[in-house]
Tab-separated table of C-alpha atoms and ligand atoms in Angstrom:
chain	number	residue	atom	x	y	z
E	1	UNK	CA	106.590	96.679	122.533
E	2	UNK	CA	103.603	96.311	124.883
E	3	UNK	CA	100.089	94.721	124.910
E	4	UNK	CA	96.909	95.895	125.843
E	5	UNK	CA	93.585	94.609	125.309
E	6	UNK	CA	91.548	95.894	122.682
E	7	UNK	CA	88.439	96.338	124.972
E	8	UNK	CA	91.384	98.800	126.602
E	9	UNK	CA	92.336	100.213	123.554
E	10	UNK	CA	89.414	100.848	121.552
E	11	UNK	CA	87.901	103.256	123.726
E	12	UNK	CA	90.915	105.364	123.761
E	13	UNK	CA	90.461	105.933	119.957
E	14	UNK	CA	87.093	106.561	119.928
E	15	UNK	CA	87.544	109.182	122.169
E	16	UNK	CA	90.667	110.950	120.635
E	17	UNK	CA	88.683	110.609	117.483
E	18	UNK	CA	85.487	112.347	118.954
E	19	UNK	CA	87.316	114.604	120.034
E	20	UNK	CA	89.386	115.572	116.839
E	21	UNK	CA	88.484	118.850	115.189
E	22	UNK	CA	86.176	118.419	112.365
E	23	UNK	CA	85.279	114.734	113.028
E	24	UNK	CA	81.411	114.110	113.969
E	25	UNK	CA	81.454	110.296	115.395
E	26	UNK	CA	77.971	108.212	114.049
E	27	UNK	CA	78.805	105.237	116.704
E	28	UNK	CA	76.729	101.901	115.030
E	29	UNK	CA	76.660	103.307	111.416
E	30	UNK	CA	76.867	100.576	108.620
E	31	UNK	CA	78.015	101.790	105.325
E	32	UNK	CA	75.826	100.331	102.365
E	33	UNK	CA	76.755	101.470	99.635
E	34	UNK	CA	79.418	104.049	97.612
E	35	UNK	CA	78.419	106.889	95.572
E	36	UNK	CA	79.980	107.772	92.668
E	37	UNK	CA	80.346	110.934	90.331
E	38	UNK	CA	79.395	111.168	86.655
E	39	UNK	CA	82.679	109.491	85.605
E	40	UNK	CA	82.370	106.437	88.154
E	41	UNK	CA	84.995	108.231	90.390
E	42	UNK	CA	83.833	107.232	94.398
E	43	UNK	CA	82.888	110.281	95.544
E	44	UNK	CA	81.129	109.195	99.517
E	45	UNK	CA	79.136	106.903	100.662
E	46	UNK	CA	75.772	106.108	102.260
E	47	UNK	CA	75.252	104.995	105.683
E	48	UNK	CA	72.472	103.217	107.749
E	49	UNK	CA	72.967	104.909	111.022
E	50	UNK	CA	71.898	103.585	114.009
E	51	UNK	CA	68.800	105.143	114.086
E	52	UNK	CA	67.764	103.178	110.848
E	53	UNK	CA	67.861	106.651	109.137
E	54	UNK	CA	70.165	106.452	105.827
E	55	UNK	CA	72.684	109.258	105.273
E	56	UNK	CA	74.528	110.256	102.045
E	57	UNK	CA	77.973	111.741	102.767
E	58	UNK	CA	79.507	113.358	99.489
E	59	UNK	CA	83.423	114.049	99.432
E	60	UNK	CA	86.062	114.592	97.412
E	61	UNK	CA	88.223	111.223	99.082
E	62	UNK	CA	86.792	107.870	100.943
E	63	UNK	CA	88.942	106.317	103.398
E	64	UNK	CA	88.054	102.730	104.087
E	65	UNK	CA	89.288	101.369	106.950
E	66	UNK	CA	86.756	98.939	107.293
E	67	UNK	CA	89.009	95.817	108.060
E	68	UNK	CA	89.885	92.785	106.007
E	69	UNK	CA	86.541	92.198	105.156
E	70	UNK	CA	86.053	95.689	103.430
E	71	UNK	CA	82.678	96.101	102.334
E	72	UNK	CA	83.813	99.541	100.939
E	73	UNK	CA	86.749	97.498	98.639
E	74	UNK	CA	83.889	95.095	97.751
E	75	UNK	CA	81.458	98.275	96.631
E	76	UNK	CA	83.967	99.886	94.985
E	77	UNK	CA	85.205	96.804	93.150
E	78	UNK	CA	88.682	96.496	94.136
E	79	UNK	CA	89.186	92.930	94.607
E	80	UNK	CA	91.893	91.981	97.364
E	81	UNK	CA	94.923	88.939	96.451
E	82	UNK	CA	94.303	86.295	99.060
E	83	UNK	CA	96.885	84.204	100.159
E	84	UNK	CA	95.572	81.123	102.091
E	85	UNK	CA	97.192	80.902	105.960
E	86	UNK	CA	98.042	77.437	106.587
E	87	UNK	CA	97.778	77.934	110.783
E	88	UNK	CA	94.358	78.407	112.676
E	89	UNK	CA	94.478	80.135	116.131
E	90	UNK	CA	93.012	78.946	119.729
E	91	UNK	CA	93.610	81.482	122.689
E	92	UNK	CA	92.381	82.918	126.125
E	93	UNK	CA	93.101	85.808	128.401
E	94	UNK	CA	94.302	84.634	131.769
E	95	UNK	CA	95.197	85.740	135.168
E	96	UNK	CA	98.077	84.470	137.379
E	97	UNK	CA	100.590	82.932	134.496
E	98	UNK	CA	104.403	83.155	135.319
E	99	UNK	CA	106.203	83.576	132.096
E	100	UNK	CA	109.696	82.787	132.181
E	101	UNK	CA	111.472	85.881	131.496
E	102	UNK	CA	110.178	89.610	131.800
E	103	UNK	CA	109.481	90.074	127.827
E	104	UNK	CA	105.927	91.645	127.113
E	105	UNK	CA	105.883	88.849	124.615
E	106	UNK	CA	106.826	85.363	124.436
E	107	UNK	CA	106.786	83.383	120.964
E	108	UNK	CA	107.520	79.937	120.215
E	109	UNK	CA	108.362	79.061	116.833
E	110	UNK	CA	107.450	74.942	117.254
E	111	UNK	CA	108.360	74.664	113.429
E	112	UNK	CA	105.155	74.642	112.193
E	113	UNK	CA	103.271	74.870	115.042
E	114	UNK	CA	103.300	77.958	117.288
E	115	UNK	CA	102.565	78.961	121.019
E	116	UNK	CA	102.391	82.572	122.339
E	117	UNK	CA	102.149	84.613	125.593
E	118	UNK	CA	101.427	88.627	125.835
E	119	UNK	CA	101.798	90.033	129.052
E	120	UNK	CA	98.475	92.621	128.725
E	121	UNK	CA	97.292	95.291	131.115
E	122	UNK	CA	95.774	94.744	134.938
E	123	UNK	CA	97.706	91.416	135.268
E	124	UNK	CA	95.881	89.800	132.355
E	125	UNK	CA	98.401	87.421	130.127
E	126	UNK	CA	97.051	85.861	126.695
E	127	UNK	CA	97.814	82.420	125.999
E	128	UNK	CA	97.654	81.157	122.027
E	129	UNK	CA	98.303	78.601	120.169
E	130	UNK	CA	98.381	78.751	116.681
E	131	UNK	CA	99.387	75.224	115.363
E	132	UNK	CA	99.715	73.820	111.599
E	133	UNK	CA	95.776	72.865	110.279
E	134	UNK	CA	96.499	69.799	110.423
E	135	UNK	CA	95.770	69.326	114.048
E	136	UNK	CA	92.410	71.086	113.487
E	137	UNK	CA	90.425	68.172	114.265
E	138	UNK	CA	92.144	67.508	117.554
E	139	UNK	CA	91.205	71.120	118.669
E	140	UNK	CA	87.811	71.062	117.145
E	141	UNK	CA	87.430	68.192	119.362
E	142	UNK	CA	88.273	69.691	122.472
E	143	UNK	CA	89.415	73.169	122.599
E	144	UNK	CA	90.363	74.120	126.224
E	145	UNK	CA	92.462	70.510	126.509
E	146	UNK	CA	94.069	70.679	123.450
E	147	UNK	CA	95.146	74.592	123.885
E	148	UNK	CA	96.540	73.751	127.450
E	149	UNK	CA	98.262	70.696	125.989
E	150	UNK	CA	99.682	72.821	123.687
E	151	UNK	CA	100.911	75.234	126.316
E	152	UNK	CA	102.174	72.654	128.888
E	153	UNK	CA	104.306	70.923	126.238
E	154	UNK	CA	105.998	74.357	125.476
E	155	UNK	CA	109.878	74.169	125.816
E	156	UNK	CA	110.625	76.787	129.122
E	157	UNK	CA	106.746	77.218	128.844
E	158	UNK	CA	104.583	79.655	130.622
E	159	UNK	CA	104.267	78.265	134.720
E	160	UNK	CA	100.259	77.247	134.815
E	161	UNK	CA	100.523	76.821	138.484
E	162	UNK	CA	97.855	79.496	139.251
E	163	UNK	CA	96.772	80.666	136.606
E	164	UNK	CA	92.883	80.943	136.529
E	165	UNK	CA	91.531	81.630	132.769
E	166	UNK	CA	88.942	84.674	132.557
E	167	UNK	CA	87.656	84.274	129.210
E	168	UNK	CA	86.220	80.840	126.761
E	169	UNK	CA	88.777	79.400	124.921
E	170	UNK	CA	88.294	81.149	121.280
E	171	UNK	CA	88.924	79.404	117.916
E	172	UNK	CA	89.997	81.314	114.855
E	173	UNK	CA	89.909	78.725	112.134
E	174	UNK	CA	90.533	80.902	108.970
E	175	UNK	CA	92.672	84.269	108.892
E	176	UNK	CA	93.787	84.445	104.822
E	177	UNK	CA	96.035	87.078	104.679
E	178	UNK	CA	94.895	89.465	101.905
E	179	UNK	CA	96.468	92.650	100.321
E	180	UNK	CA	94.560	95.502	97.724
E	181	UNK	CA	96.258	98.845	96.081
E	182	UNK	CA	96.177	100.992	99.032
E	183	UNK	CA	95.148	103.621	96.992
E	184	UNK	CA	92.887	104.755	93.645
E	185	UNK	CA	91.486	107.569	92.321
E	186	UNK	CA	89.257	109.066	94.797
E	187	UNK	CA	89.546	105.848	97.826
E	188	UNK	CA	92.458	105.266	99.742
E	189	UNK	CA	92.589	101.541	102.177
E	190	UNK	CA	94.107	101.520	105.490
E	191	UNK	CA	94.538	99.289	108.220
E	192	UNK	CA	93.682	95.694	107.610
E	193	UNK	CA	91.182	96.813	104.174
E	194	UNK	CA	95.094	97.705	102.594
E	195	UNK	CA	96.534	94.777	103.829
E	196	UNK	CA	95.657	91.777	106.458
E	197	UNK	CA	98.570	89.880	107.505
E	198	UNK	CA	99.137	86.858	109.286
E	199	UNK	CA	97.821	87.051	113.192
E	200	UNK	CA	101.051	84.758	114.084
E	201	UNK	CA	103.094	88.313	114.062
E	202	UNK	CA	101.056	90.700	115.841
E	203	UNK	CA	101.865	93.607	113.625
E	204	UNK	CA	97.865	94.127	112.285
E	205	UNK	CA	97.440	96.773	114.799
E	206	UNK	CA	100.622	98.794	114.511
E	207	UNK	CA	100.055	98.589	110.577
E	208	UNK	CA	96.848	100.361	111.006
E	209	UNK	CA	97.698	103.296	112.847
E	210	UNK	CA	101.312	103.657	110.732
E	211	UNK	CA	99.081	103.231	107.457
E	212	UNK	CA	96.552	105.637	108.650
E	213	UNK	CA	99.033	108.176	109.591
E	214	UNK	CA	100.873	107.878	105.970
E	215	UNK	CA	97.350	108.536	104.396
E	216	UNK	CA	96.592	111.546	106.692
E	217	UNK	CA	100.375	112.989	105.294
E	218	UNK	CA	99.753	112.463	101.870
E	219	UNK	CA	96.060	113.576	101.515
E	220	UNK	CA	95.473	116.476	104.751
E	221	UNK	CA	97.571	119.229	102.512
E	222	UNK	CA	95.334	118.971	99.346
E	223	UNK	CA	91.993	118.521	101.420
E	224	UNK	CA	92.559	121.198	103.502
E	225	UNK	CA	94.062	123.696	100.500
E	226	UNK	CA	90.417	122.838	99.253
E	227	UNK	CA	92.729	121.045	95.532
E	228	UNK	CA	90.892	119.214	92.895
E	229	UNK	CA	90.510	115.990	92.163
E	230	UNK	CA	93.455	115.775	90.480
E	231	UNK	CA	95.763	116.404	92.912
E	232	UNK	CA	93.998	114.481	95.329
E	233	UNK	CA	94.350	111.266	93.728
E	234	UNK	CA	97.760	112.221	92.877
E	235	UNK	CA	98.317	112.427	96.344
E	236	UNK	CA	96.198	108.943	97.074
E	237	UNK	CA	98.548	107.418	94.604
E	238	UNK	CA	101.814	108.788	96.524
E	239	UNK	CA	100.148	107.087	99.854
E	240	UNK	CA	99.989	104.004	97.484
E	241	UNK	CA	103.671	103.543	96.514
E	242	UNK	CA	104.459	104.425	100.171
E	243	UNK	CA	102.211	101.776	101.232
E	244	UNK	CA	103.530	99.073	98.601
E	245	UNK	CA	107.640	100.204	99.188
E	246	UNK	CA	107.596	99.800	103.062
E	247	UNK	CA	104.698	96.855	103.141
E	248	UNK	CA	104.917	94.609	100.381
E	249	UNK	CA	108.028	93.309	100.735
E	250	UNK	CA	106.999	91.952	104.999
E	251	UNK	CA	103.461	90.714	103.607
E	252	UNK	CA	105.476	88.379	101.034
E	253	UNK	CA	107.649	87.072	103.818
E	254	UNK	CA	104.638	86.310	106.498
E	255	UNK	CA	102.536	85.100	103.551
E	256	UNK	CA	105.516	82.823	102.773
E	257	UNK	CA	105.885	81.300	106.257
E	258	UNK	CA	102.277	81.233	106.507
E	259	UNK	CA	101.900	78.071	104.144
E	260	UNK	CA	103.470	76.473	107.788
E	261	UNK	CA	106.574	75.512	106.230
E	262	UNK	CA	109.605	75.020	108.572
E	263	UNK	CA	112.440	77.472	108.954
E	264	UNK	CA	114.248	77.816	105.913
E	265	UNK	CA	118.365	77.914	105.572
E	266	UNK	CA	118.385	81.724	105.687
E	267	UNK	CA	115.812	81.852	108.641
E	268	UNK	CA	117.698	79.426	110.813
E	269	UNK	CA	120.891	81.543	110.324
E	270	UNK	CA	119.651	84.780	111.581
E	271	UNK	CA	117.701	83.723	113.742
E	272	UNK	CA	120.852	81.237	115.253
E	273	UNK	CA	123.550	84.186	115.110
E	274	UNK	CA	120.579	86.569	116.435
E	275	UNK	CA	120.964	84.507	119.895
E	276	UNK	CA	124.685	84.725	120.439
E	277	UNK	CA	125.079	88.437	118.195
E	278	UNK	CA	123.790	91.087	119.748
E	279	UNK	CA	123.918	93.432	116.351
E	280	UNK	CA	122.736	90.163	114.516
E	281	UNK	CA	119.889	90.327	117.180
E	282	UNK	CA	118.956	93.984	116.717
E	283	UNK	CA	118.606	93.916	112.563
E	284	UNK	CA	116.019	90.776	113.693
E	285	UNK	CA	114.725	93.276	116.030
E	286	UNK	CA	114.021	95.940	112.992
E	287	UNK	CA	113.195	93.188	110.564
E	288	UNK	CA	110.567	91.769	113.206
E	289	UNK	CA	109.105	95.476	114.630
E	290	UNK	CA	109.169	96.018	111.031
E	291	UNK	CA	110.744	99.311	110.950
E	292	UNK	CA	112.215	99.032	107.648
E	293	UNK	CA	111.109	97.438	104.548
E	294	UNK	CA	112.979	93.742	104.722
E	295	UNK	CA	115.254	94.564	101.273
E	296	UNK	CA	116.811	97.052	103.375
E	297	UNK	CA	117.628	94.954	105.805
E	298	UNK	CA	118.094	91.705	105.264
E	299	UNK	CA	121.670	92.145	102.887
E	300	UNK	CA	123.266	93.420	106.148
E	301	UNK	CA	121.613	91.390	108.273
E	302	UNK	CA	122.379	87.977	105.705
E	303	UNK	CA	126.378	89.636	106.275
E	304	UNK	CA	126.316	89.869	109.611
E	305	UNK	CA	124.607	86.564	110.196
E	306	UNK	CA	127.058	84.384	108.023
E	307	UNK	CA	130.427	86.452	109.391
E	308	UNK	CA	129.227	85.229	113.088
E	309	UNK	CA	128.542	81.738	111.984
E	310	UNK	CA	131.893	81.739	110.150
E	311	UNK	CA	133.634	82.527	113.660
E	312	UNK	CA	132.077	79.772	114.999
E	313	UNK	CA	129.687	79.582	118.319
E	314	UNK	CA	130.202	82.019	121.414
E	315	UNK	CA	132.839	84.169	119.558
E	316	UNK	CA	130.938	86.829	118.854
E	317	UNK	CA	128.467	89.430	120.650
E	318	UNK	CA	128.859	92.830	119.188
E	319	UNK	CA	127.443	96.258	120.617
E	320	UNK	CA	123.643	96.353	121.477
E	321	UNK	CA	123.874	99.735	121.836
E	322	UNK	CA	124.942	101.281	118.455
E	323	UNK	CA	122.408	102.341	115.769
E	324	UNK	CA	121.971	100.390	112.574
E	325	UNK	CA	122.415	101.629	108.855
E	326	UNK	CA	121.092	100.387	106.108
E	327	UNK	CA	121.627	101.600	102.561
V	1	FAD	C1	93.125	86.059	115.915
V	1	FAD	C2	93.760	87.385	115.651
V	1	FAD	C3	94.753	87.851	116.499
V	1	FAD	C4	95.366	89.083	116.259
V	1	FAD	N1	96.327	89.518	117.116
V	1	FAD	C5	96.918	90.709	116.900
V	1	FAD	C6	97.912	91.200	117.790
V	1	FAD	O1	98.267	90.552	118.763
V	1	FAD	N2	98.467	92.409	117.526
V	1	FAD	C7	98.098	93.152	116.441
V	1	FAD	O2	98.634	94.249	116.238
V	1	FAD	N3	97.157	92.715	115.581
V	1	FAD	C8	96.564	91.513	115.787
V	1	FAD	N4	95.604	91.076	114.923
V	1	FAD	C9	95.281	91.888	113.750
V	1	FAD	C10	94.433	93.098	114.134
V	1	FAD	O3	93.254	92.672	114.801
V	1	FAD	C11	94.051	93.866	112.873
V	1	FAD	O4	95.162	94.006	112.028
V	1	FAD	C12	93.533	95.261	113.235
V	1	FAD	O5	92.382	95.150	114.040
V	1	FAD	C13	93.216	96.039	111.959
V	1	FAD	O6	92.607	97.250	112.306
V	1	FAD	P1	91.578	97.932	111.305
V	1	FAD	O7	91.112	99.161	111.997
V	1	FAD	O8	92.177	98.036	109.958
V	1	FAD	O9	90.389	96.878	111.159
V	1	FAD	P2	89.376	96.352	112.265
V	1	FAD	O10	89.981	96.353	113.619
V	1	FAD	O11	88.835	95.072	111.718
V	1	FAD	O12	88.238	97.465	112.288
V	1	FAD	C14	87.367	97.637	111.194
V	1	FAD	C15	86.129	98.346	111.700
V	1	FAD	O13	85.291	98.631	110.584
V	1	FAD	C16	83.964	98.333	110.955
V	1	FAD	N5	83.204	98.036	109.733
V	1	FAD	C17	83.284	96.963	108.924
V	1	FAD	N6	82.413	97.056	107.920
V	1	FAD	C18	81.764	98.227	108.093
V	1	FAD	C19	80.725	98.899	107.379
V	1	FAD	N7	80.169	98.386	106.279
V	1	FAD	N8	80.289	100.095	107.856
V	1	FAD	C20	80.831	100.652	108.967
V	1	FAD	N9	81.811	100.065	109.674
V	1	FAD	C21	82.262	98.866	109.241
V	1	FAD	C22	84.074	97.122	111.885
V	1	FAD	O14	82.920	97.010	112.696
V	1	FAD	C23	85.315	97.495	112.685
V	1	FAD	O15	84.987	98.286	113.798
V	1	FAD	C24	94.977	89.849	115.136
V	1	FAD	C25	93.972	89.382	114.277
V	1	FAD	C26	93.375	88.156	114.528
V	1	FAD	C27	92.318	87.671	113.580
């Protein structure tokens, strides 16, 4: 994968989206409140813009995408599940680290406690650390010492020689991860107002677009064929399933590890074979990019990891290079 900086990224999409057919961007619009028909079904919303005008917008589907704080789940009373994160987060963009191999990303799993490195754009590497809460106090304390402390002590650790740090230290104490039915008659959630995972595995971002993409396939056919209501919440309820079937199964397993537990049995046997198995390595590799929902591949992966166990250390490596099937 690659990196890039959300003060990068985010004007990309605001510009692809401005310049969508159809789409009218209101940059600095708040929405306050939903609007519902006769029978309670959400059907648009009103806005503050950023002129301090308010604005009604009536239509026949609401897509929040409002993050994992979603004031639009809150108005239309759709409570998220919130599972508590047992790891708080400390990082800092910086210029002139030396990583020690040529990976866009570098993650190390201290068992509970976790460092991190992401090669971004224009020469910029960000540093994390994301340890057990436990040692909240100790960064509270002193931020910047305890985050390069953290980093120095890192096992084949990023080289700090010259690296100059361009931004304050931040501190992200709480990030519950938090899921909601993606979709409902007449409101469909993507992004992080579906689903909010874990920070510790980057995915938040990737989620988003993916989840907003599956909602545009479900739901642009009956909007644009001008269907009813029916048949649009029929289709917001397809997106749903979709959602749940590819999703739900990685949001139990980061939720899991997020209650910083160590590696269990299973995890330290994939991940073990994954470094001497190069077709152990590349079901990790789908399980981890999350290609696939993880009951499709974790029975071949579980199979592939014991085998290379059973032949003992160094005996096995496997092609890289041929494609993976999964029932
Ligand atoms: C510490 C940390 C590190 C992370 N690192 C990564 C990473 O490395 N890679 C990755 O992929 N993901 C990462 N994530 C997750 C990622 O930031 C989110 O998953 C992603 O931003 C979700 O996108 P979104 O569009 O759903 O929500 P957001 O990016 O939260 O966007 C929601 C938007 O809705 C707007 N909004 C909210 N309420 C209203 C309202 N009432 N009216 C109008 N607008 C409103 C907000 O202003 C915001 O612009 C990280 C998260 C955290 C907390």
């Amino acid at each position: 994968g690659f990196n890039l900086r959300r003060a990068s990224m985010d004007p990309v999409l605001r510009r692809a989206a401005a310049a969508s057919p159809n789409v009218t961007l209101e940059a600095g619009a708040t929405v306050t409140d939903l609007l519902r028909d006769s029978r309670g079904r959400p059907a648009g919303i009103r806005a503050r813009l950023s002129s301090g005008e308010h604005r009604e917008l009536h239509a026949r589907a609401v897509v929040a995408a409002d993050g994992r704080d979603s004031t639009v789940g809150r108005l239309a009373r759709v409570p998220a599940r919130i599972h508590e994160n047992a790891r708080f987060g400390y990082f800092a963009q910086f210029r002139g680290v030396r990583l020690p191999n040529a990976a866009a990303s570098v993650l190390w799993f201290g068992n509970p406690d976790m460092g991190y490195a992401f090669r971004n754009e224009d020469g910029i590497t960000v540093l994390a650390a994301m340890p057990h809460r436990a040692r909240l106090p100790e960064f509270k304390a002193d931020p910047e010492g305890s985050l390069m402390g953290h980093l120095r002590a890192l096992p084949d650790g990023p080289d700090l020689t010259d690296a100059e740090r361009i931004t304050p230290v931040i501190g992200r104490l709480r990030s519950p991860c938090t899921i909601r039915k993606a979709g409902r008659p007449g409101i469909g959630f993507v992004g992080d107002a579906a689903m909010a995972s874990d920070p510790l595995w980057g995915v938040g971002c990737g989620f988003a677009f993916q989840t907003g993409d599956w909602l545009a396939q479900e739901l642009a056919g009956p909007i644009a064929r001008g269907e009813d209501e029916t048949q649009i919440d029929a289709a917001l309820a397809r997106y749903a399933r979709r959602h749940r079937r590819a999703l739900a199964g990685h949001q139990a397993l980061m939720n899991d590890y997020a209650s910083g537990r160590r590696f269990s049995l299973v995890e330290r046997l994939l991940f073990s074979a994954a470094a001497r198995d190069a077709i152990t390595a590349r079901h990790l590799h789908t399980l981890g990019s999350r290609m696939r929902p993880p009951q499709r591949i974790l029975p071949a992966a579980l199979t592939r990891a014991a085998v290379v166990k059973a032949r003992g250390a160094g005996s096995s490596s496997g092609s890289a290079g041929r494609g993976l099937e999964y029932a």
